[in-house]
Short mmCIF file of C-alpha atoms in Angstrom, two decimals:
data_model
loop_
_atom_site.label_atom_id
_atom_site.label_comp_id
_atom_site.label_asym_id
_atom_site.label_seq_id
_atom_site.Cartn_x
_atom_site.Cartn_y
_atom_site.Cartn_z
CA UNK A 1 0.00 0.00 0.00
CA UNK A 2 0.98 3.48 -0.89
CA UNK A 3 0.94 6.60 1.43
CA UNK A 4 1.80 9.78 -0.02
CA UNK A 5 0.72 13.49 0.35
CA UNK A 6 0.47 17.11 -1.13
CA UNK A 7 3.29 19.04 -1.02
CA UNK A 8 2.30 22.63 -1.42
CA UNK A 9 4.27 25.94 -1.10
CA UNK A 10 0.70 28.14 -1.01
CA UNK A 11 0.59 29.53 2.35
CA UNK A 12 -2.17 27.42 4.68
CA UNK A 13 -3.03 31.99 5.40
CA UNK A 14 -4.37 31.79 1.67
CA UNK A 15 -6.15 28.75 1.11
CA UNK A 16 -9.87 28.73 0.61
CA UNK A 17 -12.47 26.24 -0.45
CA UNK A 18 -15.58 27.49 -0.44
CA UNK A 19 -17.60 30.93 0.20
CA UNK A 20 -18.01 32.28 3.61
CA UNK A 21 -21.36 33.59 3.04
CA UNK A 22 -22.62 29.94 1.51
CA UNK A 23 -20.91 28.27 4.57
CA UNK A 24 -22.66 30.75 6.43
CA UNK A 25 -26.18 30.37 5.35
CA UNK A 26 -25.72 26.32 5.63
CA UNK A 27 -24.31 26.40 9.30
CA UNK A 28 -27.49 28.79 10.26
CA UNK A 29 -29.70 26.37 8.64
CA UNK A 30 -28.26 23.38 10.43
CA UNK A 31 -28.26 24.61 13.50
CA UNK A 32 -32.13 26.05 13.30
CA UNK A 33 -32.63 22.32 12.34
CA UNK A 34 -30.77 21.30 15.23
CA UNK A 35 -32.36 23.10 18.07
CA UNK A 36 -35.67 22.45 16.40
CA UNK A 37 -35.47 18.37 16.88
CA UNK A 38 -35.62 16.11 19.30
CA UNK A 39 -32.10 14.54 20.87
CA UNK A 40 -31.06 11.36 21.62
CA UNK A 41 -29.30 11.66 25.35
CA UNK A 42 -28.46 7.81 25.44
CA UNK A 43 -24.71 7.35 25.64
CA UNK A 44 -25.17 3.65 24.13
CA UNK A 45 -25.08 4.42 20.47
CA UNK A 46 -22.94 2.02 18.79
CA UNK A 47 -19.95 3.03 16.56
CA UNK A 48 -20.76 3.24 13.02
CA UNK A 49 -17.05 1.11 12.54
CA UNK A 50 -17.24 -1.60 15.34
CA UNK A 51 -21.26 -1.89 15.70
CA UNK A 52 -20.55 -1.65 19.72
CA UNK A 53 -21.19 1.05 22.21
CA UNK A 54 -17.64 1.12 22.80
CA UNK A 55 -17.70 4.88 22.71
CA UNK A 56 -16.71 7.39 25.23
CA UNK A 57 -17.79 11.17 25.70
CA UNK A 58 -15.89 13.34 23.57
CA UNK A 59 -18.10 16.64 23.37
CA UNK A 60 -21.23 18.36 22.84
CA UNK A 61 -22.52 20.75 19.88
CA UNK A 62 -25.75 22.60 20.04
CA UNK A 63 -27.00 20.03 22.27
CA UNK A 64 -26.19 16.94 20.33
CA UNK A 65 -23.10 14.72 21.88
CA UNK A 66 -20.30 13.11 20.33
CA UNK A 67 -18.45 10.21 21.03
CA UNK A 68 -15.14 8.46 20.33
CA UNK A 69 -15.11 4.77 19.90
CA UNK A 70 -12.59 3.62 22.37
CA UNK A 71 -11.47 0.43 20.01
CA UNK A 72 -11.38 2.05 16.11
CA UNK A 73 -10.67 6.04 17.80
CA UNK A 74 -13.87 6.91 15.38
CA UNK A 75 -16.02 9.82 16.25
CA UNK A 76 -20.09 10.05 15.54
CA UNK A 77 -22.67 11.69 16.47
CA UNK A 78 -25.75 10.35 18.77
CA UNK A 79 -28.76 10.61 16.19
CA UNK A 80 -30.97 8.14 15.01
CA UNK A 81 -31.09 7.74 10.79
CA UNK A 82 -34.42 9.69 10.44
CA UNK A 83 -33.49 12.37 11.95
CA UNK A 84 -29.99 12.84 9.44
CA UNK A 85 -32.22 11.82 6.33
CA UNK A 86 -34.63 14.33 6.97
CA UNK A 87 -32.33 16.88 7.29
CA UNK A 88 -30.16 16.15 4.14
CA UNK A 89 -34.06 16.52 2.73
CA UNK A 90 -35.18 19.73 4.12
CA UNK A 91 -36.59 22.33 1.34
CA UNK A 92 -34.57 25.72 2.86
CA UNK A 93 -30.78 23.47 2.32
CA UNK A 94 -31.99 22.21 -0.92
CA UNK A 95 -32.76 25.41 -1.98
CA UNK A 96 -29.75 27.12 -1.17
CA UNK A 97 -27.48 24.25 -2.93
CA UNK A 98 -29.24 24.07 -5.99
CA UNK A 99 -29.21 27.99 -6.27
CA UNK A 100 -27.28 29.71 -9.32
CA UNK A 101 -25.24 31.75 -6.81
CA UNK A 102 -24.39 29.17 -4.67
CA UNK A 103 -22.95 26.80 -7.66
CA UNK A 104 -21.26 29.45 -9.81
CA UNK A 105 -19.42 29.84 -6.93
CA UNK A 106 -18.29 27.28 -5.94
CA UNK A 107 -17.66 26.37 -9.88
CA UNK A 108 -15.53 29.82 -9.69
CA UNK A 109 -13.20 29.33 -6.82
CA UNK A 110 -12.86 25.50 -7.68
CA UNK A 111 -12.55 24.40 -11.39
CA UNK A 112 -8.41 24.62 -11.10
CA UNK A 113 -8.75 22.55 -8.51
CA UNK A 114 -10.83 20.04 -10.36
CA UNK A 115 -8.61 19.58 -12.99
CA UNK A 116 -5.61 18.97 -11.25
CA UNK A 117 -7.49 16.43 -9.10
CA UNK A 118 -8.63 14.72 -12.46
CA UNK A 119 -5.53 14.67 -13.61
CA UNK A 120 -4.39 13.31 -9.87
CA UNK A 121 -7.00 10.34 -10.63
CA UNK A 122 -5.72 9.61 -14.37
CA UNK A 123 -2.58 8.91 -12.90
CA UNK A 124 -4.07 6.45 -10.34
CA UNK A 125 -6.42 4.92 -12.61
CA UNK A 126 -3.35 4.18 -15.12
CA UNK A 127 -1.49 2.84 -12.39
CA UNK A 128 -3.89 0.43 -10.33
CA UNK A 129 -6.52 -0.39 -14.10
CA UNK A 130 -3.88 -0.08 -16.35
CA UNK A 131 -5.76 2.63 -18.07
CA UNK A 132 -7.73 5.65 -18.06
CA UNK A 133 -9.46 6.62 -20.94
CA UNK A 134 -13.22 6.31 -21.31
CA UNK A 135 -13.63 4.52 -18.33
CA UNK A 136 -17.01 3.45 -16.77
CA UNK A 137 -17.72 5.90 -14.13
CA UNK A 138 -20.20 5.68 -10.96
CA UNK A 139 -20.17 9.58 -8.63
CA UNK A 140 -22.16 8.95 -5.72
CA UNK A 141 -23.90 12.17 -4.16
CA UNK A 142 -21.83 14.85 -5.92
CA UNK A 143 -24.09 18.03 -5.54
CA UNK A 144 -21.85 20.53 -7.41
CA UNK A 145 -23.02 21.03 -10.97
CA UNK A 146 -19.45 22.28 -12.07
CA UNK A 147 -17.92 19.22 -11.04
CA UNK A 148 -19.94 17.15 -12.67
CA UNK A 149 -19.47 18.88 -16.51
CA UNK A 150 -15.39 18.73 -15.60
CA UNK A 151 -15.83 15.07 -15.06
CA UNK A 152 -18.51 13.91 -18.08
CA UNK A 153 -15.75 16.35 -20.35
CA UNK A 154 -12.46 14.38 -18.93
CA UNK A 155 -10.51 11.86 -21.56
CA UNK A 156 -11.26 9.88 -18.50
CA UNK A 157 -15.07 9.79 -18.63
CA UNK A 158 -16.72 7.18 -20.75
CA UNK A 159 -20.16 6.34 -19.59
CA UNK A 160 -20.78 8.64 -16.37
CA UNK A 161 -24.18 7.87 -14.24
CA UNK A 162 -24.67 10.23 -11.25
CA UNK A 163 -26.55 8.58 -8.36
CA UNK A 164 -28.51 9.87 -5.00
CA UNK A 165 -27.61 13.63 -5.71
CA UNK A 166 -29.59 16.39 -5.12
CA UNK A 167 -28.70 17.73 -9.28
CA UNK A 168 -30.97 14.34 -10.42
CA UNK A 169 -32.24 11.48 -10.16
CA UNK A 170 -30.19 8.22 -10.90
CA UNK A 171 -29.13 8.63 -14.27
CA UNK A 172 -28.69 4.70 -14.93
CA UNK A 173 -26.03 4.71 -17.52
CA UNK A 174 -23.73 1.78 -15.79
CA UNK A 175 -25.19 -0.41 -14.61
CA UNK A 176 -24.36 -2.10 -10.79
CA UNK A 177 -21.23 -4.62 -11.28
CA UNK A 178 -19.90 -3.02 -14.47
CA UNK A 179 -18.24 0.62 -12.93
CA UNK A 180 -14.63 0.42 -13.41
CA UNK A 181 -14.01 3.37 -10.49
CA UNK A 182 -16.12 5.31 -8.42
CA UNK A 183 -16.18 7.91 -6.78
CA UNK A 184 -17.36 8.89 -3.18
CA UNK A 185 -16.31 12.09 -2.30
CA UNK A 186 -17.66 14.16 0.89
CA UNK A 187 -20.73 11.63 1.73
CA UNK A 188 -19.26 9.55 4.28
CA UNK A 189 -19.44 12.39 7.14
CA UNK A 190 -23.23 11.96 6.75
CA UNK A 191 -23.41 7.80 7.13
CA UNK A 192 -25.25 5.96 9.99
CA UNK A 193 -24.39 3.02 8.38
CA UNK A 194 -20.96 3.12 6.34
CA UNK A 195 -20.85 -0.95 6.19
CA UNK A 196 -23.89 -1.13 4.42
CA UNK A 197 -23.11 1.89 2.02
CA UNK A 198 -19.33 0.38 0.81
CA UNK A 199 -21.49 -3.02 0.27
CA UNK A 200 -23.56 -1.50 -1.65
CA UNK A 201 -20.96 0.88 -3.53
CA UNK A 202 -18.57 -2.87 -4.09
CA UNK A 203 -22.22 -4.00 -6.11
CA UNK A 204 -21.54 -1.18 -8.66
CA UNK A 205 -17.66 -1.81 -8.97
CA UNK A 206 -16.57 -4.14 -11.79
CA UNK A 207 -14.02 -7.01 -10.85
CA UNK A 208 -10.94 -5.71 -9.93
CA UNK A 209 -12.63 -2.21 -9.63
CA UNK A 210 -11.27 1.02 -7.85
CA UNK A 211 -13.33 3.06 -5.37
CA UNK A 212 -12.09 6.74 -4.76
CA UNK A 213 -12.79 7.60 -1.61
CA UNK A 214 -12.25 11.40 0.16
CA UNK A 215 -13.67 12.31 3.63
CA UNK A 216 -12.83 14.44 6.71
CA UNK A 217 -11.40 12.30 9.35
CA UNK A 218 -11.69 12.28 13.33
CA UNK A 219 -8.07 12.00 13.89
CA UNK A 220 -7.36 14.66 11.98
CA UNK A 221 -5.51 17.83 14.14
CA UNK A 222 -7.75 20.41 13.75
CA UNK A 223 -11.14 18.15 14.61
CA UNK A 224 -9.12 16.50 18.01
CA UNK A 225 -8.03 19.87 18.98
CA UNK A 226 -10.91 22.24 18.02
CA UNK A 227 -13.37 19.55 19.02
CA UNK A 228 -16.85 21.46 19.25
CA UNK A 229 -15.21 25.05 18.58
CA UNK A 230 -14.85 23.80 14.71
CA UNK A 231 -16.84 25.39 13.02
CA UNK A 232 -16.89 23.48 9.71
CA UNK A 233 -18.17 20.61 11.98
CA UNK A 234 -21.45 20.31 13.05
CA UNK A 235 -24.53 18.15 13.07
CA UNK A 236 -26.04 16.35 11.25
CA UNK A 237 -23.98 17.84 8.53
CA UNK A 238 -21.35 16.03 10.40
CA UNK A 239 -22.18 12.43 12.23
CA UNK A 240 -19.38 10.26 11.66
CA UNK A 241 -15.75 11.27 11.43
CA UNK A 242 -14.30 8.26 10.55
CA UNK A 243 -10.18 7.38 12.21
CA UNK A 244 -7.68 6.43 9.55
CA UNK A 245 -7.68 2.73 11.38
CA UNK A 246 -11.70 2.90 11.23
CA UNK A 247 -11.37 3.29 7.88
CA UNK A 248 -9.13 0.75 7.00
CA UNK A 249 -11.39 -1.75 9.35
CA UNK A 250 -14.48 -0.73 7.01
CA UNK A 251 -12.84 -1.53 3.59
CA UNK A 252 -10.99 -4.30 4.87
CA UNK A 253 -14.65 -6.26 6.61
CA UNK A 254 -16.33 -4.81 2.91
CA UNK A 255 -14.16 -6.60 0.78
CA UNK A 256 -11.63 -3.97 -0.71
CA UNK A 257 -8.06 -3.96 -0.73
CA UNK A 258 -6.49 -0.43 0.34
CA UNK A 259 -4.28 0.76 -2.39
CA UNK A 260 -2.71 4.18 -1.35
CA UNK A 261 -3.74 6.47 1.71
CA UNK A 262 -3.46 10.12 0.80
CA UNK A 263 -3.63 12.90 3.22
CA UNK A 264 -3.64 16.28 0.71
CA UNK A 265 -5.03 18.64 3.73
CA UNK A 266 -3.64 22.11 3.94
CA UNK A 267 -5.93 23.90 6.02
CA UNK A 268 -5.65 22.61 9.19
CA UNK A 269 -3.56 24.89 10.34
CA UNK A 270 -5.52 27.43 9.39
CA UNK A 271 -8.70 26.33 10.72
CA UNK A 272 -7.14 25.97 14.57
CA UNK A 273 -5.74 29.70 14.08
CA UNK A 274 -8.85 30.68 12.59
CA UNK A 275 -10.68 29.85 16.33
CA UNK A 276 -7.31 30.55 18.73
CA UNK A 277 -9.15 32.23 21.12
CA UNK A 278 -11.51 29.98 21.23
CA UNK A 279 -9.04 26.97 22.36
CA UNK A 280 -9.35 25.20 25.53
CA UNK A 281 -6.53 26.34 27.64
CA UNK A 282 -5.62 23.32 28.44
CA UNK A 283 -4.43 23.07 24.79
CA UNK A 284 -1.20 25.09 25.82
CA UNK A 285 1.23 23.84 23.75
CA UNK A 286 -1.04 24.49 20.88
CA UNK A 287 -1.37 27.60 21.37
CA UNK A 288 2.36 28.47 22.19
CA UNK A 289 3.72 26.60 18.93
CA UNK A 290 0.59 29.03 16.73
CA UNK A 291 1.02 31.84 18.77
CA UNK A 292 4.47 31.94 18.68
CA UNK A 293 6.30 30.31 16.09
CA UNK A 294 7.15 32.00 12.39
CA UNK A 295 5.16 31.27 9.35
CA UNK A 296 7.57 29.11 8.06
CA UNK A 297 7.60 26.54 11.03
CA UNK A 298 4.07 25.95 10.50
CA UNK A 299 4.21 25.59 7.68
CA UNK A 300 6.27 22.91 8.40
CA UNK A 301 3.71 21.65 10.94
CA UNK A 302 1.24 21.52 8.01
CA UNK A 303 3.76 19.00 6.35
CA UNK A 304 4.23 16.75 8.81
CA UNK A 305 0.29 16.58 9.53
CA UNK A 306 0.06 15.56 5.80
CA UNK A 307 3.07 13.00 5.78
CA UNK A 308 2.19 11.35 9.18
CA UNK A 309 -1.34 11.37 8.28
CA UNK A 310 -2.86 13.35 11.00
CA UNK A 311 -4.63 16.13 8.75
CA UNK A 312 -8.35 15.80 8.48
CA UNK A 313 -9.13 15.06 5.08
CA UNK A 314 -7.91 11.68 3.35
CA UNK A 315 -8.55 10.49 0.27
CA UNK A 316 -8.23 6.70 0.37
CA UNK A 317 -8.21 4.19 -3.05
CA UNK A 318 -8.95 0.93 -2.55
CA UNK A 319 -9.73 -1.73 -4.73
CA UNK A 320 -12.93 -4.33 -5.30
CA UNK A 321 -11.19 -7.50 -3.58
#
């Protein structure tokens, strides 16, 4: 198995991924939806990775608890499946996502991005398929227009069916058990069940086929130290941050063989800085090595969070054992 990781010069002070007044409007809409439901207070929830309550108090955000599994270091939120399905469903998000504004925007600040990450996943797909041209392609719950044209216009991009997004309905063009890769990017934060979704997503995959996988991660540095003072995590946006190890444990009880682990974050740095003051002070030598080192040591730090694996976002490829 590979590991390997971004190396970036861009300064973690400049990166951005998405519109502050979009992020915005979805936070105020979650958490409206939040304090408008019903909680679970049990601490007995089982972990999405082990299927035990092996989980121990880890925090609480606008009244909903989360806990980290003490076996697969997992973290997930106490909510029941009807609650997180209705609010991936409610008309006010939808509405907001599907809007012009909100996907030009997005499409603005992230079609670079795109294409280098294509071109990131040509590479792959030659390496691990032995090709990547007009492949059969499976993208399950991409919600961003833009990314969807960059893909279906790729040398990479044969047959291209779109399935349980908010842009359409399945589109049906591959059919389950002939998808050479797909991809799952950004869905697994919102699983109550990940076992049964990679089951399902292996049904689609040819023999010998790849899954692209990205997701935030719970032992990333910036969700372990921030813990309910991040504010790009919250529920239910947010109810399972899988661990590196829980992720391997999924895959590997799913039937996939991990290929290469990549950990391309660059903003964790950024996002702890971002909410300094709002750092438990027991988190001193956090706050000494931010507060007080030069940009160029942390950037440094960023490095080592993406070559040790410890940055929050990992893109994992694994293939259809």
């Amino acid at each position: 198995m590979l590991r390997s990781y971004q190396y970036t010069e861009k300064s973690y002070k400049n990166q951005s991924m998405q519109s502050n007044l979009f992020r915005d409007k979805e936070i105020e809409i979650a958490r409206k939806y939040v304090l408008n439901h019903e909680k679970r207070n049990d601490m007995s929830c089982d972990c999405p990775v082990c299927k035990k309550s092996t989980g121990k108090y880890f925090y609480t955000k606008w009244d909903v608890d989360y806990l980290c599994c003490e076996e697969c270091k997992s973290i997930y939120a106490v909510c029941d499946t009807e609650t997180v399905t209705e609010y991936q469903k409610q008309e006010e998000l939808l509405k907001l996502r599907l809007s012009d504004p909100y996907q030009d925007k997005i499409t603005e600040s992230r079609t670079e991005m795109w294409g280098e990450f294509l071109e990131w996943i040509e590479v792959r797909s030659y390496r691990f398929l032995k090709r990547n041209k007009n492949l059969n392609i499976v993208d399950v719950g991409n919600r961003l227009s833009g990314y969807v044209n960059v893909i279906k216009k790729s040398a990479l991009c044969g047959k291209y069916d779109i399935r349980e997004s908010i842009l359409c309905d399945n589109t049906a063009n591959v059919a389950d058990g002939e998808a050479d890769i797909v991809f799952y990017f950004d869905q697994m934060q919102k699983e109550t069940d990940p076992h049964e979704r990679l089951d399902s997503i292996r049904n689609m995959l040819c023999e010998d086929g790849i899954l692209f996988l990205g997701t935030r991660v719970g032992s990333g540095f910036d969700i372990l130290t921030l813990k309910e003072q991040n504010k790009n995590i919250y529920p239910y946006e947010h109810v399972f941050l899988p661990s590196i190890k829980g992720i391997r444990k999924l895959l590997s009880e799913n039937g996939y063989e991990v290929l290469e682990i990549t950990t391309p974050g660059v903003m964790d740095v950024k996002y702890v800085l971002d909410s300094l003051d709002k750092l438990d002070d027991r988190e001193g030598f956090v706050k000494y090595l931010l507060t007080e080192s030069e940009e160029s040591v942390l950037q440094e730090f960023q490095r080592f969070l993406q070559k040790s694996c410890l940055s929050s976002f990992v893109r994992i490829i694994a293939r259809k054992a």
